[in-house]
Amino acid sequence: MSHIKPAAEPARSEAGGLVLKVGLVLVALLVAAGAVVGFGVLPDRAGSNGRPTTGPASRLPPAPGPGLSLAAPPAAPAVLASAASGQPISMARLRKQVGPKLALPGLGRHFGFAVAQLGNPAAAWSHGAPGVTPASTLKLLTTTAALSVLGPEHRFTTSVVRGGTLSSIVLVGGGDPLLSESAPAGGQATATYPLPASLEELAGATAARLRSLGIPRVRLGYDASLFTGPAVNPHWPSSYLPQNVVSPISALWVDEGRKTPGLSPRSVDPALAAAEAFRVQLSDAGITVTGAVTEQSSRRTARSPVATVRSAPLEQIVQHILEQSDNEAAEVLLRQVAVAAGRPGSSSAGVATVRSELTRLGLDLTGARFYDGSGLSRDDVVPVSLLVDVIGLTADATHPQLRGVLTGLPVAGFSGSLGYRFESGGGGALGYVRAKTGTLTGVHALAGLATTTSGRTLVFAAVADRVAVRQTLLARADLDRIAAALTTCRC
């Protein structure tokens, strides 16, 4: 099974895997009612009398036929309610219910919290530190900007083009974050989500095309020039690469730059490693590669495309990034946002483009300073209220292209980085919270949605960023308790 990431990397960063059990997702979506209507809300738990609410009776014309008439069918019960239809929450009750949880000992000395009612921005409350280290909750900003700039159906293309001679080809990286070395085999293909493009598939198509042209031997080059600037963000700790926390970011790689799919060791040159793997794949497909694999620009030597493979749609990649907290994929999207805006494919240009795009969408980024797309940098600082605002934006019916952020959030106790959470102290939130997690050494965060017992949908963010290492598990449990308090609030 290709490029599976561990559920988490303790004391460093979050990580996830590409393989997602479809059955688990279906259960999570059914229990959490992840379907989105109107503003993208979760279902009401019950009507005001504790029973499902019902909509108006519908009437159908009589069925054709002599002497046959049918009574109107019974009214169908409503299973989803719009956020706009909910009554305003009682802030006094919310404060009474949740306030005591904001002083739990595991949250440490520096904690920020914000909450608002979805569809009712006037009902909002902030507490504690206004600016926090977001850790992986920063991915909410990156993925929102990516969906806005590129669109949910956008796909990334990896290609092979003709080189400077008839017997030379160039492997061109298109910045596919999830490109794999091998295609999922057998039953894995149906269990792998999103289904990645692979070098194996590309090599097969390339070999077939070369054989049709009567070319059994080629020289191979590679081009990863779509991205520019440092492959390692200068705002990351210098220990990240030697400790295999993250790969050097490249427009051409396989399995996110990992030497072995699913394991931590990373290649120091992911583009060259991908090209060498492609050489092997071509050989397996019956094409001989002569000479050394060399880096070259396809822009000056390319004649025509030989073969291509395309990634899964961006919306599926966003879901993967949010559910599995995929740092490398988030950093690739950061650079893709810059490229799509006509800027250099660097992390700094990506940050500038994310800022300008989110501002264009109406978000206030005052006080926000961030330097990457994944939240790995400890220099990142954002207002906790901004995390609430960006989630609210993705639920806005006027921005349907952003909905993948909302629906891609992990479900409490069921999927992604929340699959193992809320097992103690937060049981009331199981299935009623969808949230992005954030984890660095000393930093723990949750930002997402919570459905209350009275059927209101709340958007919240809670970030503790000065937690002693020995308090790690307690901090996570306390964040779960806060989210659970939101779901059980009769406010």
CSV table of C-alpha atoms in Angstrom, one decimal:
chain,number,residue,atom,x,y,z
A,1,MET,CA,0.0,0.0,0.0
A,2,SER,CA,1.6,3.2,-1.1
A,3,HIS,CA,2.6,6.3,0.9
A,4,ILE,CA,0.7,5.6,4.1
A,5,LYS,CA,1.6,8.2,6.9
A,6,PRO,CA,1.5,7.4,10.6
A,7,ALA,CA,-1.5,8.7,12.5
A,8,ALA,CA,0.7,11.2,14.2
A,9,GLU,CA,4.4,12.1,14.8
A,10,PRO,CA,4.6,12.6,18.6
A,11,ALA,CA,6.0,15.9,19.8
A,12,ARG,CA,6.7,17.3,16.3
A,13,SER,CA,3.8,17.5,13.8
A,14,GLU,CA,0.7,15.9,12.7
A,15,ALA,CA,0.8,13.4,9.8
A,16,GLY,CA,-1.7,11.3,8.1
A,17,GLY,CA,-2.1,8.5,5.5
A,18,LEU,CA,-3.4,8.5,2.0
A,19,VAL,CA,-5.4,5.3,2.5
A,20,LEU,CA,-8.9,5.9,3.8
A,21,LYS,CA,-11.4,3.2,4.6
A,22,VAL,CA,-14.5,4.1,2.6
A,23,GLY,CA,-16.8,2.2,5.0
A,24,LEU,CA,-15.5,4.3,7.9
A,25,VAL,CA,-16.2,7.5,6.0
A,26,LEU,CA,-19.7,6.5,5.2
A,27,VAL,CA,-20.4,5.7,8.8
A,28,ALA,CA,-18.9,9.0,9.9
A,29,LEU,CA,-20.9,10.9,7.4
A,30,LEU,CA,-24.1,9.2,8.4
A,31,VAL,CA,-23.6,9.6,12.1
A,32,ALA,CA,-22.1,13.1,11.9
A,33,ALA,CA,-24.5,14.1,9.1
A,34,GLY,CA,-21.7,15.7,7.1
A,35,ALA,CA,-24.1,16.5,4.2
A,36,VAL,CA,-24.4,20.2,3.8
A,37,VAL,CA,-27.5,22.2,2.9
A,38,GLY,CA,-27.8,25.9,2.7
A,39,PHE,CA,-25.0,27.1,4.9
A,40,GLY,CA,-23.5,23.7,5.2
A,41,VAL,CA,-24.8,22.7,8.5
A,42,LEU,CA,-25.1,19.4,10.4
A,43,PRO,CA,-28.5,17.9,11.1
A,44,ASP,CA,-30.7,19.0,13.9
A,45,ARG,CA,-30.7,16.4,16.6
A,46,ALA,CA,-34.4,16.9,17.2
A,47,GLY,CA,-37.3,19.3,16.8
A,48,SER,CA,-38.4,21.5,19.7
A,49,ASN,CA,-40.5,18.7,21.1
A,50,GLY,CA,-37.7,16.1,20.8
A,51,ARG,CA,-39.2,14.6,17.7
A,52,PRO,CA,-38.0,15.0,14.1
A,53,THR,CA,-39.5,18.1,12.4
A,54,THR,CA,-41.6,17.7,9.4
A,55,GLY,CA,-41.9,19.8,6.2
A,56,PRO,CA,-45.1,20.7,4.3
A,57,ALA,CA,-47.1,17.9,2.7
A,58,SER,CA,-46.4,17.4,-1.0
A,59,ARG,CA,-49.2,16.5,-3.4
A,60,LEU,CA,-48.9,14.6,-6.7
A,61,PRO,CA,-51.3,14.5,-9.6
A,62,PRO,CA,-53.5,11.4,-9.8
A,63,ALA,CA,-51.9,8.5,-11.7
A,64,PRO,CA,-53.2,8.0,-15.2
A,65,GLY,CA,-55.8,5.3,-15.8
A,66,PRO,CA,-59.5,4.8,-15.8
A,67,GLY,CA,-61.2,5.3,-12.4
A,68,LEU,CA,-57.8,5.4,-10.5
A,69,SER,CA,-57.0,8.1,-8.0
A,70,LEU,CA,-54.4,8.2,-5.3
A,71,ALA,CA,-54.3,10.0,-2.0
A,72,ALA,CA,-51.4,12.4,-1.4
A,73,PRO,CA,-48.4,10.8,0.1
A,74,PRO,CA,-47.6,11.5,3.7
A,75,ALA,CA,-45.3,14.5,4.4
A,76,ALA,CA,-41.6,13.6,4.3
A,77,PRO,CA,-39.7,14.3,7.6
A,78,ALA,CA,-37.0,17.0,7.3
A,79,VAL,CA,-33.6,15.5,7.9
A,80,LEU,CA,-31.5,18.6,7.5
A,81,ALA,CA,-32.0,22.2,8.5
A,82,SER,CA,-30.4,25.4,7.3
A,83,ALA,CA,-28.2,27.4,9.7
A,84,ALA,CA,-30.2,30.4,8.7
A,85,SER,CA,-33.4,28.8,10.1
A,86,GLY,CA,-32.0,28.3,13.6
A,87,GLN,CA,-32.9,30.7,16.4
A,88,PRO,CA,-30.1,32.8,17.8
A,89,ILE,CA,-28.2,31.1,20.6
A,90,SER,CA,-28.2,32.4,24.1
A,91,MET,CA,-24.7,33.7,24.8
A,92,ALA,CA,-25.4,33.8,28.5
A,93,ARG,CA,-26.1,30.0,28.5
A,94,LEU,CA,-23.2,29.3,26.3
A,95,ARG,CA,-20.8,31.2,28.6
A,96,LYS,CA,-22.2,29.4,31.6
A,97,GLN,CA,-21.8,26.0,29.9
A,98,VAL,CA,-18.4,26.4,28.4
A,99,GLY,CA,-16.8,29.1,30.5
A,100,PRO,CA,-15.5,26.8,33.3
A,101,LYS,CA,-13.9,24.5,30.7
A,102,LEU,CA,-11.7,27.3,29.5
A,103,ALA,CA,-9.7,27.2,32.7
A,104,LEU,CA,-8.9,23.5,32.7
A,105,PRO,CA,-5.3,22.8,33.9
A,106,GLY,CA,-4.1,21.1,30.8
A,107,LEU,CA,-4.6,24.2,28.6
A,108,GLY,CA,-1.4,25.8,30.0
A,109,ARG,CA,-0.5,29.4,30.4
A,110,HIS,CA,-1.5,30.8,27.0
A,111,PHE,CA,-4.8,29.8,25.5
A,112,GLY,CA,-7.2,31.3,23.0
A,113,PHE,CA,-10.8,30.5,22.3
A,114,ALA,CA,-13.5,31.8,19.9
A,115,VAL,CA,-17.0,30.7,19.0
A,116,ALA,CA,-19.8,32.0,16.8
A,117,GLN,CA,-23.1,30.7,15.6
A,118,LEU,CA,-23.0,29.6,12.0
A,119,GLY,CA,-25.1,32.0,9.9
A,120,ASN,CA,-25.3,34.5,12.8
A,121,PRO,CA,-22.0,36.4,13.1
A,122,ALA,CA,-23.4,38.7,15.7
A,123,ALA,CA,-23.5,35.8,18.1
A,124,ALA,CA,-19.8,35.5,18.8
A,125,TRP,CA,-17.6,35.3,21.9
A,126,SER,CA,-13.8,35.4,22.2
A,127,HIS,CA,-11.7,34.5,25.3
A,128,GLY,CA,-8.1,34.6,26.2
A,129,ALA,CA,-5.1,35.1,23.9
A,130,PRO,CA,-6.1,36.9,20.7
A,131,GLY,CA,-3.1,35.7,18.8
A,132,VAL,CA,-1.9,32.0,18.9
A,133,THR,CA,0.5,29.6,17.2
A,134,PRO,CA,-2.0,27.8,14.9
A,135,ALA,CA,0.0,24.6,14.1
A,136,SER,CA,-1.9,22.6,11.6
A,137,THR,CA,-5.1,24.6,11.9
A,138,LEU,CA,-3.3,27.0,9.5
A,139,LYS,CA,-4.1,24.4,6.8
A,140,LEU,CA,-7.7,25.8,6.9
A,141,LEU,CA,-6.3,29.0,5.3
A,142,THR,CA,-4.2,27.3,2.7
A,143,THR,CA,-6.9,24.9,1.5
A,144,THR,CA,-9.5,27.6,1.4
A,145,ALA,CA,-7.3,29.8,-0.8
A,146,ALA,CA,-6.4,26.9,-3.0
A,147,LEU,CA,-10.0,26.0,-3.7
A,148,SER,CA,-10.8,29.6,-4.4
A,149,VAL,CA,-8.0,30.2,-6.8
A,150,LEU,CA,-7.9,26.8,-8.5
A,151,GLY,CA,-11.4,25.5,-8.1
A,152,PRO,CA,-12.5,22.1,-6.6
A,153,GLU,CA,-12.2,20.2,-9.9
A,154,HIS,CA,-8.7,21.2,-10.7
A,155,ARG,CA,-6.2,18.4,-11.3
A,156,PHE,CA,-2.4,18.5,-11.4
A,157,THR,CA,-0.6,16.9,-14.4
A,158,THR,CA,2.7,15.0,-14.5
A,159,SER,CA,3.9,14.6,-18.0
A,160,VAL,CA,6.6,13.1,-20.2
A,161,VAL,CA,7.6,15.3,-23.2
A,162,ARG,CA,10.0,14.9,-26.1
A,163,GLY,CA,13.5,16.2,-25.4
A,164,GLY,CA,16.0,17.9,-27.7
A,165,THR,CA,16.5,14.7,-29.8
A,166,LEU,CA,14.2,12.0,-31.2
A,167,SER,CA,15.5,9.6,-28.6
A,168,SER,CA,15.3,11.8,-25.5
A,169,ILE,CA,12.4,12.4,-23.1
A,170,VAL,CA,11.9,14.6,-20.1
A,171,LEU,CA,9.8,13.8,-17.0
A,172,VAL,CA,8.1,17.1,-16.0
A,173,GLY,CA,6.8,17.6,-12.5
A,174,GLY,CA,3.4,19.4,-12.4
A,175,GLY,CA,3.3,19.7,-8.6
A,176,ASP,CA,1.0,16.7,-7.9
A,177,PRO,CA,1.3,16.4,-4.1
A,178,LEU,CA,0.1,12.8,-4.0
A,179,LEU,CA,1.9,11.3,-7.0
A,180,SER,CA,2.9,7.7,-6.1
A,181,GLU,CA,5.6,5.4,-7.4
A,182,SER,CA,3.2,2.4,-7.9
A,183,ALA,CA,-0.5,2.2,-8.7
A,184,PRO,CA,-2.6,0.6,-5.9
A,185,ALA,CA,-2.9,-3.1,-6.5
A,186,GLY,CA,-6.0,-5.2,-6.6
A,187,GLY,CA,-8.5,-4.3,-3.9
A,188,GLN,CA,-6.3,-1.5,-2.7
A,189,ALA,CA,-7.4,0.6,-5.6
A,190,THR,CA,-11.0,0.7,-4.3
A,191,ALA,CA,-9.9,1.4,-0.7
A,192,THR,CA,-7.4,4.1,-1.6
A,193,TYR,CA,-8.9,7.6,-1.4
A,194,PRO,CA,-8.1,9.8,-3.2
A,195,LEU,CA,-6.8,7.5,-5.9
A,196,PRO,CA,-3.4,8.9,-6.8
A,197,ALA,CA,-1.7,9.1,-10.2
A,198,SER,CA,1.4,7.0,-10.4
A,199,LEU,CA,4.7,6.8,-12.2
A,200,GLU,CA,3.9,3.2,-13.0
A,201,GLU,CA,0.9,4.3,-15.0
A,202,LEU,CA,2.9,7.0,-16.6
A,203,ALA,CA,5.7,4.7,-17.5
A,204,GLY,CA,3.3,2.2,-19.1
A,205,ALA,CA,1.7,4.9,-21.3
A,206,THR,CA,5.1,6.4,-22.2
A,207,ALA,CA,6.5,3.0,-23.2
A,208,ALA,CA,3.5,2.2,-25.4
A,209,ARG,CA,3.9,5.6,-27.1
A,210,LEU,CA,7.6,5.1,-27.7
A,211,ARG,CA,7.1,1.6,-29.1
A,212,SER,CA,4.5,3.0,-31.5
A,213,LEU,CA,7.1,5.4,-32.7
A,214,GLY,CA,9.7,2.7,-33.0
A,215,ILE,CA,11.9,4.1,-30.2
A,216,PRO,CA,13.1,1.3,-27.9
A,217,ARG,CA,16.0,3.3,-26.2
A,218,VAL,CA,15.9,6.8,-24.8
A,219,ARG,CA,17.9,9.2,-22.7
A,220,LEU,CA,15.9,10.5,-19.7
A,221,GLY,CA,15.9,14.0,-18.1
A,222,TYR,CA,13.7,15.5,-15.5
A,223,ASP,CA,12.3,19.0,-14.8
A,224,ALA,CA,11.1,20.2,-11.4
A,225,SER,CA,11.3,23.9,-12.2
A,226,LEU,CA,7.6,24.7,-11.6
A,227,PHE,CA,8.5,25.5,-8.0
A,228,THR,CA,11.2,27.9,-7.1
A,229,GLY,CA,12.9,29.2,-3.9
A,230,PRO,CA,14.2,27.2,-1.0
A,231,ALA,CA,12.9,23.6,-0.9
A,232,VAL,CA,13.0,23.9,2.9
A,233,ASN,CA,11.2,26.8,4.5
A,234,PRO,CA,13.7,29.1,6.3
A,235,HIS,CA,11.1,29.6,9.1
A,236,TRP,CA,11.2,25.9,10.0
A,237,PRO,CA,13.5,24.6,12.7
A,238,SER,CA,16.8,23.2,11.2
A,239,SER,CA,16.1,19.9,12.8
A,240,TYR,CA,13.0,19.1,10.7
A,241,LEU,CA,14.9,17.6,7.7
A,242,PRO,CA,17.5,15.5,9.6
A,243,GLN,CA,14.7,14.2,11.9
A,244,ASN,CA,12.5,13.4,8.9
A,245,VAL,CA,9.6,15.6,10.1
A,246,VAL,CA,9.1,16.9,6.5
A,247,SER,CA,10.4,16.4,3.0
A,248,PRO,CA,12.1,19.1,0.8
A,249,ILE,CA,9.2,20.5,-1.2
A,250,SER,CA,9.4,19.7,-4.9
A,251,ALA,CA,7.2,19.9,-8.0
A,252,LEU,CA,8.3,16.4,-8.8
A,253,TRP,CA,8.3,13.6,-6.3
A,254,VAL,CA,6.7,10.3,-5.5
A,255,ASP,CA,5.2,9.3,-2.2
A,256,GLU,CA,5.8,12.8,-0.9
A,257,GLY,CA,9.6,12.4,-1.1
A,258,ARG,CA,9.6,9.4,1.2
A,259,LYS,CA,12.3,6.7,0.5
A,260,THR,CA,9.7,4.0,1.3
A,261,PRO,CA,6.0,4.6,1.1
A,262,GLY,CA,4.4,5.0,4.5
A,263,LEU,CA,7.7,5.3,6.4
A,264,SER,CA,9.5,8.4,7.8
A,265,PRO,CA,12.9,8.5,6.0
A,266,ARG,CA,12.8,11.2,3.3
A,267,SER,CA,15.0,11.7,0.2
A,268,VAL,CA,17.2,14.8,0.2
A,269,ASP,CA,16.5,15.2,-3.5
A,270,PRO,CA,12.9,14.1,-4.2
A,271,ALA,CA,13.0,15.1,-7.9
A,272,LEU,CA,16.0,13.0,-8.7
A,273,ALA,CA,14.7,10.1,-6.7
A,274,ALA,CA,11.4,10.3,-8.7
A,275,ALA,CA,13.3,10.3,-12.0
A,276,GLU,CA,15.4,7.3,-11.0
A,277,ALA,CA,12.3,5.5,-10.0
A,278,PHE,CA,10.8,6.4,-13.4
A,279,ARG,CA,13.9,4.9,-15.1
A,280,VAL,CA,13.2,1.6,-13.4
A,281,GLN,CA,9.5,1.8,-14.3
A,282,LEU,CA,10.4,2.4,-18.0
A,283,SER,CA,12.8,-0.6,-17.9
A,284,ASP,CA,10.1,-2.8,-16.5
A,285,ALA,CA,7.9,-1.6,-19.3
A,286,GLY,CA,10.4,-2.6,-21.9
A,287,ILE,CA,12.2,0.7,-22.7
A,288,THR,CA,16.0,0.9,-22.2
A,289,VAL,CA,17.2,4.2,-20.6
A,290,THR,CA,20.8,5.0,-21.6
A,291,GLY,CA,23.2,7.2,-19.8
A,292,ALA,CA,22.7,9.1,-16.5
A,293,VAL,CA,19.4,10.7,-15.6
A,294,THR,CA,20.0,14.5,-15.7
A,295,GLU,CA,18.1,17.6,-14.7
A,296,GLN,CA,17.1,19.8,-17.6
A,297,SER,CA,14.5,22.4,-18.6
A,298,SER,CA,11.7,21.1,-20.7
A,299,ARG,CA,10.7,24.6,-21.7
A,300,ARG,CA,13.7,25.0,-24.1
A,301,THR,CA,14.0,21.5,-25.4
A,302,ALA,CA,10.4,20.0,-25.4
A,303,ARG,CA,8.8,19.2,-28.7
A,304,SER,CA,5.6,17.4,-28.0
A,305,PRO,CA,3.9,15.5,-25.1
A,306,VAL,CA,4.4,11.7,-25.0
A,307,ALA,CA,2.2,10.8,-22.1
A,308,THR,CA,0.5,12.3,-19.0
A,309,VAL,CA,-1.2,11.3,-15.8
A,310,ARG,CA,-3.5,13.5,-13.7
A,311,SER,CA,-4.1,13.8,-10.0
A,312,ALA,CA,-7.4,13.4,-8.2
A,313,PRO,CA,-9.6,16.5,-8.1
A,314,LEU,CA,-8.4,19.2,-5.8
A,315,GLU,CA,-11.4,18.9,-3.5
A,316,GLN,CA,-10.4,15.3,-2.8
A,317,ILE,CA,-6.8,16.3,-2.1
A,318,VAL,CA,-8.1,19.0,0.3
A,319,GLN,CA,-10.1,16.4,2.2
A,320,HIS,CA,-7.0,14.2,2.5
A,321,ILE,CA,-4.9,17.2,3.7
A,322,LEU,CA,-7.5,18.1,6.4
A,323,GLU,CA,-8.3,14.6,7.5
A,324,GLN,CA,-4.8,13.4,7.7
A,325,SER,CA,-3.1,16.7,8.4
A,326,ASP,CA,-0.7,16.2,5.5
A,327,ASN,CA,2.1,18.7,5.9
A,328,GLU,CA,3.9,18.1,2.6
A,329,ALA,CA,0.7,18.2,0.5
A,330,ALA,CA,-0.3,21.5,2.2
A,331,GLU,CA,3.1,23.0,1.3
A,332,VAL,CA,2.6,21.9,-2.4
A,333,LEU,CA,-0.8,23.6,-2.5
A,334,LEU,CA,0.7,26.8,-1.1
A,335,ARG,CA,3.1,27.0,-4.1
A,336,GLN,CA,0.4,26.0,-6.5
A,337,VAL,CA,-1.7,28.9,-5.4
A,338,ALA,CA,1.2,31.2,-6.2
A,339,VAL,CA,1.7,29.6,-9.7
A,340,ALA,CA,-2.0,29.9,-10.5
A,341,ALA,CA,-1.8,33.6,-9.7
A,342,GLY,CA,1.1,34.1,-12.1
A,343,ARG,CA,3.7,34.4,-9.3
A,344,PRO,CA,6.9,32.3,-8.8
A,345,GLY,CA,6.2,28.9,-7.2
A,346,SER,CA,7.9,29.7,-3.9
A,347,SER,CA,6.6,29.4,-0.3
A,348,SER,CA,6.9,33.2,0.2
A,349,ALA,CA,4.9,33.9,-3.0
A,350,GLY,CA,2.4,31.3,-1.9
A,351,VAL,CA,1.9,33.1,1.5
A,352,ALA,CA,1.5,36.4,-0.2
A,353,THR,CA,-1.1,34.9,-2.6
A,354,VAL,CA,-3.0,33.2,0.2
A,355,ARG,CA,-3.2,36.5,2.1
A,356,SER,CA,-4.4,38.5,-0.9
A,357,GLU,CA,-7.0,35.8,-1.8
A,358,LEU,CA,-8.4,35.5,1.7
A,359,THR,CA,-8.6,39.3,1.9
A,360,ARG,CA,-10.4,39.4,-1.4
A,361,LEU,CA,-12.9,36.9,0.0
A,362,GLY,CA,-13.6,39.3,2.9
A,363,LEU,CA,-11.6,37.9,5.8
A,364,ASP,CA,-9.7,40.3,8.1
A,365,LEU,CA,-6.1,39.2,8.4
A,366,THR,CA,-5.1,41.9,10.8
A,367,GLY,CA,-2.7,40.4,13.3
A,368,ALA,CA,-2.0,37.3,11.2
A,369,ARG,CA,1.6,36.5,10.5
A,370,PHE,CA,2.3,33.2,8.8
A,371,TYR,CA,5.2,31.9,6.7
A,372,ASP,CA,4.2,28.5,5.4
A,373,GLY,CA,1.1,26.5,4.3
A,374,SER,CA,1.2,23.7,6.8
A,375,GLY,CA,1.6,25.4,10.2
A,376,LEU,CA,5.0,23.7,10.8
A,377,SER,CA,6.6,27.1,11.5
A,378,ARG,CA,6.6,28.3,15.1
A,379,ASP,CA,6.8,31.8,13.8
A,380,ASP,CA,3.2,31.6,12.6
A,381,VAL,CA,0.7,33.6,14.6
A,382,VAL,CA,-3.0,34.1,13.8
A,383,PRO,CA,-5.9,35.5,15.7
A,384,VAL,CA,-8.0,32.7,17.0
A,385,SER,CA,-11.1,34.5,15.6
A,386,LEU,CA,-9.6,34.2,12.1
A,387,LEU,CA,-9.9,30.4,12.3
A,388,VAL,CA,-13.6,30.8,13.1
A,389,ASP,CA,-14.1,33.3,10.3
A,390,VAL,CA,-12.5,31.1,7.7
A,391,ILE,CA,-14.7,28.1,8.6
A,392,GLY,CA,-17.7,30.3,8.5
A,393,LEU,CA,-16.7,31.5,5.1
A,394,THR,CA,-16.5,28.0,3.7
A,395,ALA,CA,-20.0,27.4,4.8
A,396,ASP,CA,-21.3,30.5,3.1
A,397,ALA,CA,-23.7,29.6,0.3
A,398,THR,CA,-22.3,32.3,-1.9
A,399,HIS,CA,-18.9,30.5,-2.0
A,400,PRO,CA,-19.8,26.9,-3.0
A,401,GLN,CA,-16.3,26.3,-4.4
A,402,LEU,CA,-15.0,26.4,-0.8
A,403,ARG,CA,-17.3,23.7,0.5
A,404,GLY,CA,-14.6,21.1,0.3
A,405,VAL,CA,-13.0,22.6,3.4
A,406,LEU,CA,-16.1,22.2,5.5
A,407,THR,CA,-16.9,18.6,4.3
A,408,GLY,CA,-13.3,17.6,4.5
A,409,LEU,CA,-13.0,18.2,8.3
A,410,PRO,CA,-12.4,15.0,10.4
A,411,VAL,CA,-15.4,13.7,12.4
A,412,ALA,CA,-15.0,13.3,16.1
A,413,GLY,CA,-14.3,9.7,17.0
A,414,PHE,CA,-14.6,8.4,13.4
A,415,SER,CA,-12.2,9.8,10.8
A,416,GLY,CA,-8.8,11.2,10.2
A,417,SER,CA,-6.9,12.9,13.0
A,418,LEU,CA,-10.0,12.8,15.2
A,419,GLY,CA,-10.5,9.1,14.7
A,420,TYR,CA,-8.9,8.3,18.1
A,421,ARG,CA,-10.1,11.4,19.9
A,422,PHE,CA,-13.1,12.0,22.3
A,423,GLU,CA,-12.9,8.5,23.7
A,424,SER,CA,-12.8,9.8,27.2
A,425,GLY,CA,-14.2,13.1,28.6
A,426,GLY,CA,-15.7,14.1,25.3
A,427,GLY,CA,-18.1,11.3,24.5
A,428,GLY,CA,-21.0,13.7,23.9
A,429,ALA,CA,-19.2,15.1,20.9
A,430,LEU,CA,-18.9,11.8,19.1
A,431,GLY,CA,-20.3,12.4,15.6
A,432,TYR,CA,-21.3,16.0,16.5
A,433,VAL,CA,-18.0,17.7,16.1
A,434,ARG,CA,-16.0,18.1,12.9
A,435,ALA,CA,-12.7,19.8,13.4
A,436,LYS,CA,-9.2,20.4,12.2
A,437,THR,CA,-6.5,19.4,14.7
A,438,GLY,CA,-3.2,21.2,15.3
A,439,THR,CA,-0.2,19.7,17.0
A,440,LEU,CA,3.4,20.9,17.6
A,441,THR,CA,5.5,20.3,20.7
A,442,GLY,CA,3.7,22.4,23.3
A,443,VAL,CA,0.9,23.4,20.9
A,444,HIS,CA,-2.6,21.8,20.7
A,445,ALA,CA,-5.6,23.1,18.7
A,446,LEU,CA,-9.1,22.3,17.5
A,447,ALA,CA,-11.0,24.4,15.0
A,448,GLY,CA,-14.3,23.4,13.4
A,449,LEU,CA,-18.0,22.8,13.9
A,450,ALA,CA,-20.1,21.6,16.8
A,451,THR,CA,-23.9,20.8,16.7
A,452,THR,CA,-25.7,21.5,20.0
A,453,THR,CA,-28.5,19.5,21.5
A,454,SER,CA,-30.9,22.2,20.5
A,455,GLY,CA,-29.9,21.9,16.9
A,456,ARG,CA,-27.7,25.0,16.6
A,457,THR,CA,-24.5,24.8,14.7
A,458,LEU,CA,-21.5,26.6,16.3
A,459,VAL,CA,-18.1,27.4,14.7
A,460,PHE,CA,-15.3,27.3,17.2
A,461,ALA,CA,-11.5,27.4,17.6
A,462,ALA,CA,-9.5,26.5,20.7
A,463,VAL,CA,-5.7,26.8,20.8
A,464,ALA,CA,-3.3,26.1,23.7
A,465,ASP,CA,0.2,27.0,22.6
A,466,ARG,CA,2.3,26.9,25.8
A,467,VAL,CA,1.6,23.4,27.1
A,468,ALA,CA,4.3,21.4,29.0
A,469,VAL,CA,5.3,18.2,27.2
A,470,ARG,CA,4.2,16.2,30.2
A,471,GLN,CA,0.7,17.7,29.8
A,472,THR,CA,0.3,16.7,26.2
A,473,LEU,CA,-2.4,14.1,26.6
A,474,LEU,CA,-4.2,16.2,29.2
A,475,ALA,CA,-4.3,19.2,26.9
A,476,ARG,CA,-5.8,17.1,24.1
A,477,ALA,CA,-8.4,15.7,26.5
A,478,ASP,CA,-9.3,19.2,27.8
A,479,LEU,CA,-9.8,20.5,24.2
A,480,ASP,CA,-12.1,17.5,23.7
A,481,ARG,CA,-14.0,18.5,26.8
A,482,ILE,CA,-14.5,22.0,25.5
A,483,ALA,CA,-15.9,20.7,22.2
A,484,ALA,CA,-18.2,18.3,24.0
A,485,ALA,CA,-19.5,21.2,26.2
A,486,LEU,CA,-20.5,23.0,23.0
A,487,THR,CA,-22.4,20.0,21.7
A,488,THR,CA,-24.3,19.5,25.0
A,489,CYS,CA,-25.2,23.2,25.4
A,490,ARG,CA,-29.0,23.9,25.5
A,491,CYS,CA,-28.4,27.4,24.4
